[in-house]
Tab-separated table of C-alpha atoms and ligand atoms in Angstrom:
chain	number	residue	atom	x	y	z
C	25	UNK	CA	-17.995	-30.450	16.443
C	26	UNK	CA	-17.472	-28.801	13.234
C	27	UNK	CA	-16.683	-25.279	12.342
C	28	UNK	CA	-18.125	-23.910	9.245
C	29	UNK	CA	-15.391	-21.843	7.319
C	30	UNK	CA	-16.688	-19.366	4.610
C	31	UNK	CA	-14.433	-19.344	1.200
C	32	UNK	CA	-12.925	-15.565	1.339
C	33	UNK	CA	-13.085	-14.974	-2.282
C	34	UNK	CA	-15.968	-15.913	-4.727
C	35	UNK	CA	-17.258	-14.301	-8.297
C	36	UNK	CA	-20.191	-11.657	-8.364
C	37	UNK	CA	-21.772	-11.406	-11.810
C	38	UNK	CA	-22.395	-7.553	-11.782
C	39	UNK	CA	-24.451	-4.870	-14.136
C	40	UNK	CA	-23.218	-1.212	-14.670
C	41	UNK	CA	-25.943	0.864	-13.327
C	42	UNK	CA	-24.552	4.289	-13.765
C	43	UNK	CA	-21.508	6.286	-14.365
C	44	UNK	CA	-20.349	9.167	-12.640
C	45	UNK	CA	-17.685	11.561	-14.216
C	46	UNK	CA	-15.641	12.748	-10.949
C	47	UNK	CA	-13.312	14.682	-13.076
C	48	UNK	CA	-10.749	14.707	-16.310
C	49	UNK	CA	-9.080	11.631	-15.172
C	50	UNK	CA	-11.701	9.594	-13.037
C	51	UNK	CA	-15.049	7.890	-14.179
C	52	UNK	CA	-17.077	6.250	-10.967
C	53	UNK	CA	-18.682	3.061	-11.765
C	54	UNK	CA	-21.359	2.462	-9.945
C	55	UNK	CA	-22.645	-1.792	-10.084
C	56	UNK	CA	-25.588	-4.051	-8.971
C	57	UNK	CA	-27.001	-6.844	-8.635
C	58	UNK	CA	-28.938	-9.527	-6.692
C	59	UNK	CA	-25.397	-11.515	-5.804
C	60	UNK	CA	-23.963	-8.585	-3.802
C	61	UNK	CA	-25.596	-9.409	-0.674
C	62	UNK	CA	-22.999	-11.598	-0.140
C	63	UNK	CA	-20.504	-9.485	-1.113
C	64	UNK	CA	-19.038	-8.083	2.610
C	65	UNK	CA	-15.847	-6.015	3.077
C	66	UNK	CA	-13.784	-3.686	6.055
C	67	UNK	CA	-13.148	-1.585	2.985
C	68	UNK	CA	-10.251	0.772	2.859
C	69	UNK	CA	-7.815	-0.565	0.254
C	70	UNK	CA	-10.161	-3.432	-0.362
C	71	UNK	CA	-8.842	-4.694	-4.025
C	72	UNK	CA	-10.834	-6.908	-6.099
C	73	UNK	CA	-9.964	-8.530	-9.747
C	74	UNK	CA	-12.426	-7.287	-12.584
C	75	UNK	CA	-13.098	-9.518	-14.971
C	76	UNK	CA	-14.670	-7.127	-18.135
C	77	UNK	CA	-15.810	-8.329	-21.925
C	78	UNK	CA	-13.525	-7.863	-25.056
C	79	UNK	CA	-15.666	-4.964	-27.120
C	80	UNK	CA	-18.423	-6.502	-29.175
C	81	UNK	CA	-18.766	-8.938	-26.339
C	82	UNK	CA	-21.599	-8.897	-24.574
C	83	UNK	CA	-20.586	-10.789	-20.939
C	84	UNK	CA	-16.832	-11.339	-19.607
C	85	UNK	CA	-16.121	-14.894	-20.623
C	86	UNK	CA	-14.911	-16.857	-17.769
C	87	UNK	CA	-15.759	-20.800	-17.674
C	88	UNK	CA	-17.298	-20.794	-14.236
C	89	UNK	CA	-18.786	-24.078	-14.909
C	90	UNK	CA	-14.815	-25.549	-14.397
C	91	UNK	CA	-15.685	-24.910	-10.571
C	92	UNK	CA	-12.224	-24.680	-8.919
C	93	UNK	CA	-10.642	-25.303	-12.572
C	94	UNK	CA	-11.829	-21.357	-13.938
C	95	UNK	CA	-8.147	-20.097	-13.533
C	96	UNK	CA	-6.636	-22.823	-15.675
C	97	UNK	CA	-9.834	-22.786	-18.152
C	98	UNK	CA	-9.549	-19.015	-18.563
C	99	UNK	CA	-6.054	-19.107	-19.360
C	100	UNK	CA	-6.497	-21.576	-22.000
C	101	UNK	CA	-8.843	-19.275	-24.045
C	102	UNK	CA	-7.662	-17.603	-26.630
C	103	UNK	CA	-6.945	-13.863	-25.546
C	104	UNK	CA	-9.188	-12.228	-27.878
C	105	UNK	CA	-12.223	-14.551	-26.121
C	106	UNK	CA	-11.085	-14.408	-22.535
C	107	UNK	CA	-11.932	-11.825	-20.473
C	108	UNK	CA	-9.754	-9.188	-19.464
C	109	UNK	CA	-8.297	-9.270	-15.674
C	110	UNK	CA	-8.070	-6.110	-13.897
C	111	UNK	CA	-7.007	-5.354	-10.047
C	112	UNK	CA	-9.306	-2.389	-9.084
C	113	UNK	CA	-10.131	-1.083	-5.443
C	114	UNK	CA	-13.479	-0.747	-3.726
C	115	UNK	CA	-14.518	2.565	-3.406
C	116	UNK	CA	-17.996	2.166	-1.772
C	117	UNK	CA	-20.177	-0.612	-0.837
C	118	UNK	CA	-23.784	0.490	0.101
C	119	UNK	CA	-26.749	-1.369	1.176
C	120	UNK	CA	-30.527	-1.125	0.577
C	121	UNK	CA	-30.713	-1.907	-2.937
C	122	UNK	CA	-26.765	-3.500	-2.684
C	123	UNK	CA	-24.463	-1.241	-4.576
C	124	UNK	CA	-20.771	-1.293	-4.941
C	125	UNK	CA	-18.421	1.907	-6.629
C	126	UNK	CA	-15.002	1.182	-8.668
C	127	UNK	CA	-13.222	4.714	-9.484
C	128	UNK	CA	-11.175	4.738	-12.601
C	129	UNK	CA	-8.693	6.015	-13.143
C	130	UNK	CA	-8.463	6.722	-17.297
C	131	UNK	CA	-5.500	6.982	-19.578
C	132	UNK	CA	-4.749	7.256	-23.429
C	133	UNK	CA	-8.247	7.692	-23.837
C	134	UNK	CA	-8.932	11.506	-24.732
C	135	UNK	CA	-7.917	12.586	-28.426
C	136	UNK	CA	-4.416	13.677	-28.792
C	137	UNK	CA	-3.200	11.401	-25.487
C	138	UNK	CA	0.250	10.449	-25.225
C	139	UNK	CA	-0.161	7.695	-22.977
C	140	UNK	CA	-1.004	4.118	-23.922
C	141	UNK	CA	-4.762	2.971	-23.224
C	142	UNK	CA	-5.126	-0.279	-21.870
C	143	UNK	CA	-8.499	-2.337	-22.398
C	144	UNK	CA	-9.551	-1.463	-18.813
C	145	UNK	CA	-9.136	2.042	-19.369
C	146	UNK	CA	-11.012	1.804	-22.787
C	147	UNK	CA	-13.858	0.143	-21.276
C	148	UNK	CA	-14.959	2.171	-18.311
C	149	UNK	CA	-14.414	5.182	-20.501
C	150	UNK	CA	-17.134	3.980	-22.758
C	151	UNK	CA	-18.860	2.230	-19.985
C	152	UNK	CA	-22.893	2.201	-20.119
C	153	UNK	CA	-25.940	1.239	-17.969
C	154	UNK	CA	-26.662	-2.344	-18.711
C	155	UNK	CA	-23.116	-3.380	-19.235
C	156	UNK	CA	-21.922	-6.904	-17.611
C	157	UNK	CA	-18.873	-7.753	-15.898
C	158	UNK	CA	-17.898	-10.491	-13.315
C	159	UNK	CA	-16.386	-9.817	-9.773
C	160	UNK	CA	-13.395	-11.745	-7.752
C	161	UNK	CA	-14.582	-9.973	-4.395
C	162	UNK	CA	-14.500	-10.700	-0.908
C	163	UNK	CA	-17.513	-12.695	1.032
C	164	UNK	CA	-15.790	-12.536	4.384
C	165	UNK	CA	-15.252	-8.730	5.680
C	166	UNK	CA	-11.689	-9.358	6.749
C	167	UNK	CA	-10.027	-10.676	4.199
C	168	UNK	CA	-6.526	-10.425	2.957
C	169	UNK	CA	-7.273	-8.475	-0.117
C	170	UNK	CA	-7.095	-5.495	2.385
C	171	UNK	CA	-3.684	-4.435	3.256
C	172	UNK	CA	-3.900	-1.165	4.920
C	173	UNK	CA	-3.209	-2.240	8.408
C	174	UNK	CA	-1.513	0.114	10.909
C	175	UNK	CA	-0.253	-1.294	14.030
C	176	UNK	CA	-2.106	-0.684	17.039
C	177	UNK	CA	0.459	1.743	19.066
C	178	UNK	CA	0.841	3.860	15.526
C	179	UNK	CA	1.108	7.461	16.713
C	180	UNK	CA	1.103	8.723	12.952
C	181	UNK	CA	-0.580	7.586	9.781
C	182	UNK	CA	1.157	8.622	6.387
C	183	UNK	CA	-0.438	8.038	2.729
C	184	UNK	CA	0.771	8.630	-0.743
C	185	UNK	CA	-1.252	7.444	-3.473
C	186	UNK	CA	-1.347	8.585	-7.386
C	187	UNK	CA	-4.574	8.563	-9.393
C	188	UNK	CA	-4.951	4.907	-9.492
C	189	UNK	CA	-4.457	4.954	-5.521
C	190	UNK	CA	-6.856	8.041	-5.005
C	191	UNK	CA	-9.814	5.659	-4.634
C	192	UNK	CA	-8.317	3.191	-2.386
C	193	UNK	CA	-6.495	6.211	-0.213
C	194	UNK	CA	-10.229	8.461	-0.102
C	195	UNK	CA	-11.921	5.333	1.286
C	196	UNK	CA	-8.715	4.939	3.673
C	197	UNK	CA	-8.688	8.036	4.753
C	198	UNK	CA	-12.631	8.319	5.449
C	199	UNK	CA	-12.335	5.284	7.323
C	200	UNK	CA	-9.629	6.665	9.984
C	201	UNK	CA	-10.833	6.656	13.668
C	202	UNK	CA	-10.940	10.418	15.088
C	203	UNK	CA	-8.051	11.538	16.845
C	204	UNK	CA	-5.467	9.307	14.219
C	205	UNK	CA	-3.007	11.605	13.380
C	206	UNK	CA	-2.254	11.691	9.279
C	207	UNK	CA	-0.711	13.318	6.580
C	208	UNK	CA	-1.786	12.467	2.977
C	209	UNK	CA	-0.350	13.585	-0.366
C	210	UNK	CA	-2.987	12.309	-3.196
C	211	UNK	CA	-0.821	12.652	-6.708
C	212	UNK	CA	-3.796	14.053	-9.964
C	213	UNK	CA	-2.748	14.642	-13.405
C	214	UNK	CA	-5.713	17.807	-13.371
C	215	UNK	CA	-7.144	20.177	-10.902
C	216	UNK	CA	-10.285	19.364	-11.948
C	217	UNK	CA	-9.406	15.818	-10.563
C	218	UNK	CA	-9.607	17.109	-6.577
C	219	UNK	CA	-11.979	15.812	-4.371
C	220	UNK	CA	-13.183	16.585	-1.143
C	221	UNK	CA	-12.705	14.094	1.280
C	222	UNK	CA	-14.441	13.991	4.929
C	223	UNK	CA	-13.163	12.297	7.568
C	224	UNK	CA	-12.881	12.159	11.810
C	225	UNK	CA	-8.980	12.302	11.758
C	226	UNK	CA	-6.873	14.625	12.447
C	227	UNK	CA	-5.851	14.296	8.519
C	228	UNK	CA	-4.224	17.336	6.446
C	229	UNK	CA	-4.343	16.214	2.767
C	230	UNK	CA	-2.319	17.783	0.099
C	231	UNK	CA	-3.355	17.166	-3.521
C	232	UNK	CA	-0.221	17.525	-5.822
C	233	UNK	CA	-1.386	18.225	-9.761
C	234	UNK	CA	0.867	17.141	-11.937
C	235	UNK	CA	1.272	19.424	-15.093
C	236	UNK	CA	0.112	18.897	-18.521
C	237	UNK	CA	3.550	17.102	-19.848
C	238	UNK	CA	3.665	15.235	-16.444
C	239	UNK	CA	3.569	11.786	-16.121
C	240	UNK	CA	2.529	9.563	-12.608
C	241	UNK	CA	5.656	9.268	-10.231
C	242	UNK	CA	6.916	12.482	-11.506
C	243	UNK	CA	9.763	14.309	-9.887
C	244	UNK	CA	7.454	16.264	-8.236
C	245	UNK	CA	5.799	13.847	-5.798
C	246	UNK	CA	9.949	12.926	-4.596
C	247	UNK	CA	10.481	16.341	-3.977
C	248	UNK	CA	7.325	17.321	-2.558
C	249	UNK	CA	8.091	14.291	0.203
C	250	UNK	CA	11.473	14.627	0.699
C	251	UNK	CA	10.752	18.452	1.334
C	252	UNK	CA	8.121	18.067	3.609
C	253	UNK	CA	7.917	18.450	7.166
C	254	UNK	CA	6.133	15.593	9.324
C	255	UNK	CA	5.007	16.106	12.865
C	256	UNK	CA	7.178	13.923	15.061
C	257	UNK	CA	6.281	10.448	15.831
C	258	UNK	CA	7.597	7.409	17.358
C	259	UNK	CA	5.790	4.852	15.710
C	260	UNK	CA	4.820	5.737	12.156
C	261	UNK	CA	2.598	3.861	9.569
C	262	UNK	CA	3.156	4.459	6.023
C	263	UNK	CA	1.374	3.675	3.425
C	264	UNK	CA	2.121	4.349	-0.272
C	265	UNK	CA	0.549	2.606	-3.800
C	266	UNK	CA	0.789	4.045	-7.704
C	267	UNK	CA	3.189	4.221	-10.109
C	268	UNK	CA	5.692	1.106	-9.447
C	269	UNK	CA	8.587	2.892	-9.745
C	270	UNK	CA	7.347	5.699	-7.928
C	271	UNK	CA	6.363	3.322	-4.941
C	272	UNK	CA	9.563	1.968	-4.670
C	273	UNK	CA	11.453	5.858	-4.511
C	274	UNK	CA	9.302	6.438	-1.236
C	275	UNK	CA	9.591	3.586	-0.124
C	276	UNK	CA	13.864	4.039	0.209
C	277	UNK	CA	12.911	7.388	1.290
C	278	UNK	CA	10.972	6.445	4.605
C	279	UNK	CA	13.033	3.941	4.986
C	280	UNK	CA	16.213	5.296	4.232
C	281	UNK	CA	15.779	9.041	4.538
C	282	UNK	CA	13.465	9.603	7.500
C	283	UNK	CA	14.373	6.102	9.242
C	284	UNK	CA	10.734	3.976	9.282
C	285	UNK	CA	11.063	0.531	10.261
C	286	UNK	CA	10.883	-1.263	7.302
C	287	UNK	CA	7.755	-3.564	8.578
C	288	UNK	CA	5.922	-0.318	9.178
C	289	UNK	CA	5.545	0.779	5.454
C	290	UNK	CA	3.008	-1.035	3.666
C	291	UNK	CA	3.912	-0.479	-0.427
C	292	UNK	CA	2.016	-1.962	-3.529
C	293	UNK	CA	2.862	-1.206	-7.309
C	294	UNK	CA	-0.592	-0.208	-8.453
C	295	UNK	CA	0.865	-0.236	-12.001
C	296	UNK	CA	4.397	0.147	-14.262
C	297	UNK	CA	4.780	2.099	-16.895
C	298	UNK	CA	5.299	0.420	-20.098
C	299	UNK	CA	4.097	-2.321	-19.027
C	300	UNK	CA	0.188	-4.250	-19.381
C	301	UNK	CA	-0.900	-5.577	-16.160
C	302	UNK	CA	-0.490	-9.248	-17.779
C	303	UNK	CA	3.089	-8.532	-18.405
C	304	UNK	CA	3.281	-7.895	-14.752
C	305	UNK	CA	1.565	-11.178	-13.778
C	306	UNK	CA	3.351	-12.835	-16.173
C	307	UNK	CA	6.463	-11.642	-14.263
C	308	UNK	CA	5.104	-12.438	-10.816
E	3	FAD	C1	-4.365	-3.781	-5.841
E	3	FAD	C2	-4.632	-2.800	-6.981
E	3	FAD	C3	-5.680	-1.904	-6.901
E	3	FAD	C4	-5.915	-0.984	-7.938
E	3	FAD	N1	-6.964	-0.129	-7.841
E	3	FAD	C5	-7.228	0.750	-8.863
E	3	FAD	C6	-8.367	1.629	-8.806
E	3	FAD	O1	-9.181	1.586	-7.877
E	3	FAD	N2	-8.542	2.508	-9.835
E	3	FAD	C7	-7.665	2.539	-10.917
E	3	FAD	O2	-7.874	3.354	-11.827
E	3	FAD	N3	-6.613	1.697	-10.995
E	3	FAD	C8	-6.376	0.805	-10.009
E	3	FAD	N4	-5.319	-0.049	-10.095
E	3	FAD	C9	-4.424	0.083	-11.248
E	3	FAD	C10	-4.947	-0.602	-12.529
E	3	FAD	O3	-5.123	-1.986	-12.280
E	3	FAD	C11	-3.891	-0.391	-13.646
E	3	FAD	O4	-3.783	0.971	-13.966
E	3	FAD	C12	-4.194	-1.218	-14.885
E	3	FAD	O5	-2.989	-1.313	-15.613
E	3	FAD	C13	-5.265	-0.604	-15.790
E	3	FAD	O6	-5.529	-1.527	-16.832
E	3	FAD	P1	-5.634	-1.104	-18.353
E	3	FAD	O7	-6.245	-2.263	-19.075
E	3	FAD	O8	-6.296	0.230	-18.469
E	3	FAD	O9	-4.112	-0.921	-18.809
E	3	FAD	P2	-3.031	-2.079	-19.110
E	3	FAD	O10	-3.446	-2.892	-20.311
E	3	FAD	O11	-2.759	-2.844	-17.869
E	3	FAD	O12	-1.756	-1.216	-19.494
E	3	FAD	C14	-1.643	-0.594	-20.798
E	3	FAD	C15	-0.591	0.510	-20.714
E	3	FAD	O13	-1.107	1.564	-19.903
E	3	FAD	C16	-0.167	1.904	-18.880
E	3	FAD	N5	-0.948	2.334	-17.698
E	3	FAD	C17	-1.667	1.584	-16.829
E	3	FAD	N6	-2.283	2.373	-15.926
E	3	FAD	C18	-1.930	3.647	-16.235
E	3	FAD	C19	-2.243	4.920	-15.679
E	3	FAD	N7	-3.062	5.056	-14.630
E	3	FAD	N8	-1.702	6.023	-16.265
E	3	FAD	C20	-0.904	5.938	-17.352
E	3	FAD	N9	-0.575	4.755	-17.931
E	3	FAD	C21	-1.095	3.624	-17.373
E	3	FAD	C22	0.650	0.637	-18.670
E	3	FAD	O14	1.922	0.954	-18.166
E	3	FAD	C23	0.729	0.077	-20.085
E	3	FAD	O15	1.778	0.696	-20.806
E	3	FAD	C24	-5.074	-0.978	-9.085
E	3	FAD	C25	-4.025	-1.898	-9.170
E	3	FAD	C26	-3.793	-2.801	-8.129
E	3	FAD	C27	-2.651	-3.803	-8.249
């Protein structure tokens, strides 16, 4: 007997097909194309790794014909020829035509900004019907790119995410079963960034803005937590992603402060500042 095991990961080559502008700081992306019918995920913080073109460039170039070799071929290319790799989350995935939507989160990109732009940023700011990128997704549903996993007896869901985690914590949240029990603080740098999310849970969801001068992980989201009052529960599931430094604060402060098992808080550095998300791998 055999048993026929499907590879998890693969590449989907991917066209823009229209862009969405869901406020000051966040640009939906909306993609097609005749390879996502094998794309399948459970969603909620489904990531992925975005492979986008160098401007002037019209495809990402990844050498796909290496086969299993691409990751050693890529990195051999000179940097201003390979294409730029990017960890973004699934937002949507829609069938009949097969659609998927990537929220952005943009920075450094609006005249006058004080924060760095990275090439990511830069692209999906300028990003167009028509333009081509290439996909690391998930084939199988279940995959390990998904981390948001509460245990079964979890009597209370908590989520902190900042603008990069907004997409990844909206499709969590939406997702939740009715009768889960949460409490959500989603972390904007504008107003006009607030969204309204629906969903069967029992969820109240407080959007902290961050003022003009603020930066991600500010003061603000600490005190905001450490002030705020959660409804008592034996078995907590916490999950928090952003800012790197940020992540890690919260992360002492359920565990420290308020007393959550340790293997009940699921944390992931969406980002660092001062730092390119190549640094990071590099570090890794
Ligand atoms: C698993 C995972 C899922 C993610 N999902 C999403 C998602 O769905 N949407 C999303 O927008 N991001 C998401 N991110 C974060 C995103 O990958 C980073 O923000 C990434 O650095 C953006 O690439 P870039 O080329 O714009 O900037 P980079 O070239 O990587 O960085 C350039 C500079 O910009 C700074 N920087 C990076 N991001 C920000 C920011 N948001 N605000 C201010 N400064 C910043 C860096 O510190 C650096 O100084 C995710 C990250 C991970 C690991």
């Amino acid at each position: 007997m055999t048993t026929a095991v499907a590879a998890p990961f693969r590449f989907f080559s991917l066209q823009v097909l229209r862009t969405r502008r869901l406020g000051p700081s966040l640009v939906r992306v909306t993609f097609g194309g005749p390879d996502l019918h094998a794309f399948h995920s459970d969603g909620r913080d489904q990531s992925l790794s975005l492979f986008l073109p160098h401007p002037g460039q019209p495809e990402p170039v990844v050498p796909l014909e290496l086969g299993d070799g691409w990751w050693q071929g890529w990195r051999e290319l000179p940097d201003d020829v390979r294409a730029v790799m990017r960890s973004y989350t699934l937002r949507a995935l829609r069938r009949d035509p097969d659609e998927i939507d990537i929220d952005f989160a943009l920075h450094g990109t609006e005249p006058g900004a004080t924060v760095q732009a990275g090439p990511a940023s830069r692209w999906a700011a300028r990003a167009a019907a028509g333009d081509r990128v290439l996909l690391l997704g998930p084939a199988v549903a279940d995959n390990r790119a998904i981390r948001f996993r509460p245990p079964e007896d979890t009597d209370l869901v908590v989520v902190w995410g900042d603008e990069t985690a907004v997409p990844a914590a909206s499709a969590i949240v939406e997702a939740l079963p009715a009768g889960t029990r949460a409490r959500v603080w989603l972390e904007v740098p504008h107003a006009g960034d607030i969204q309204d999310l629906a969903t069967e849970a029992d969820a109240e969801i407080t959007w902290l803005v961050r003022d003009e001068r603020g930066t991600a992980g500010s003061p603000m989201t600490l005190d905001a937590l450490r002030a705020a009052h959660l409804p008592p529960a034996e078995r907590p599931y916490v999950w928090i992603a952003g800012e790197s430094g940020c992540v890690k604060e919260l992360r002492r402060h359920f565990v420290r402060d308020r007393g959550v098992d340790r293997r009940r808080v699921t944390f992931v550095g969406y980002w660092r500042r001062g730092a390119s998300e190549e640094q990071l791998r590099a570090e890794a």
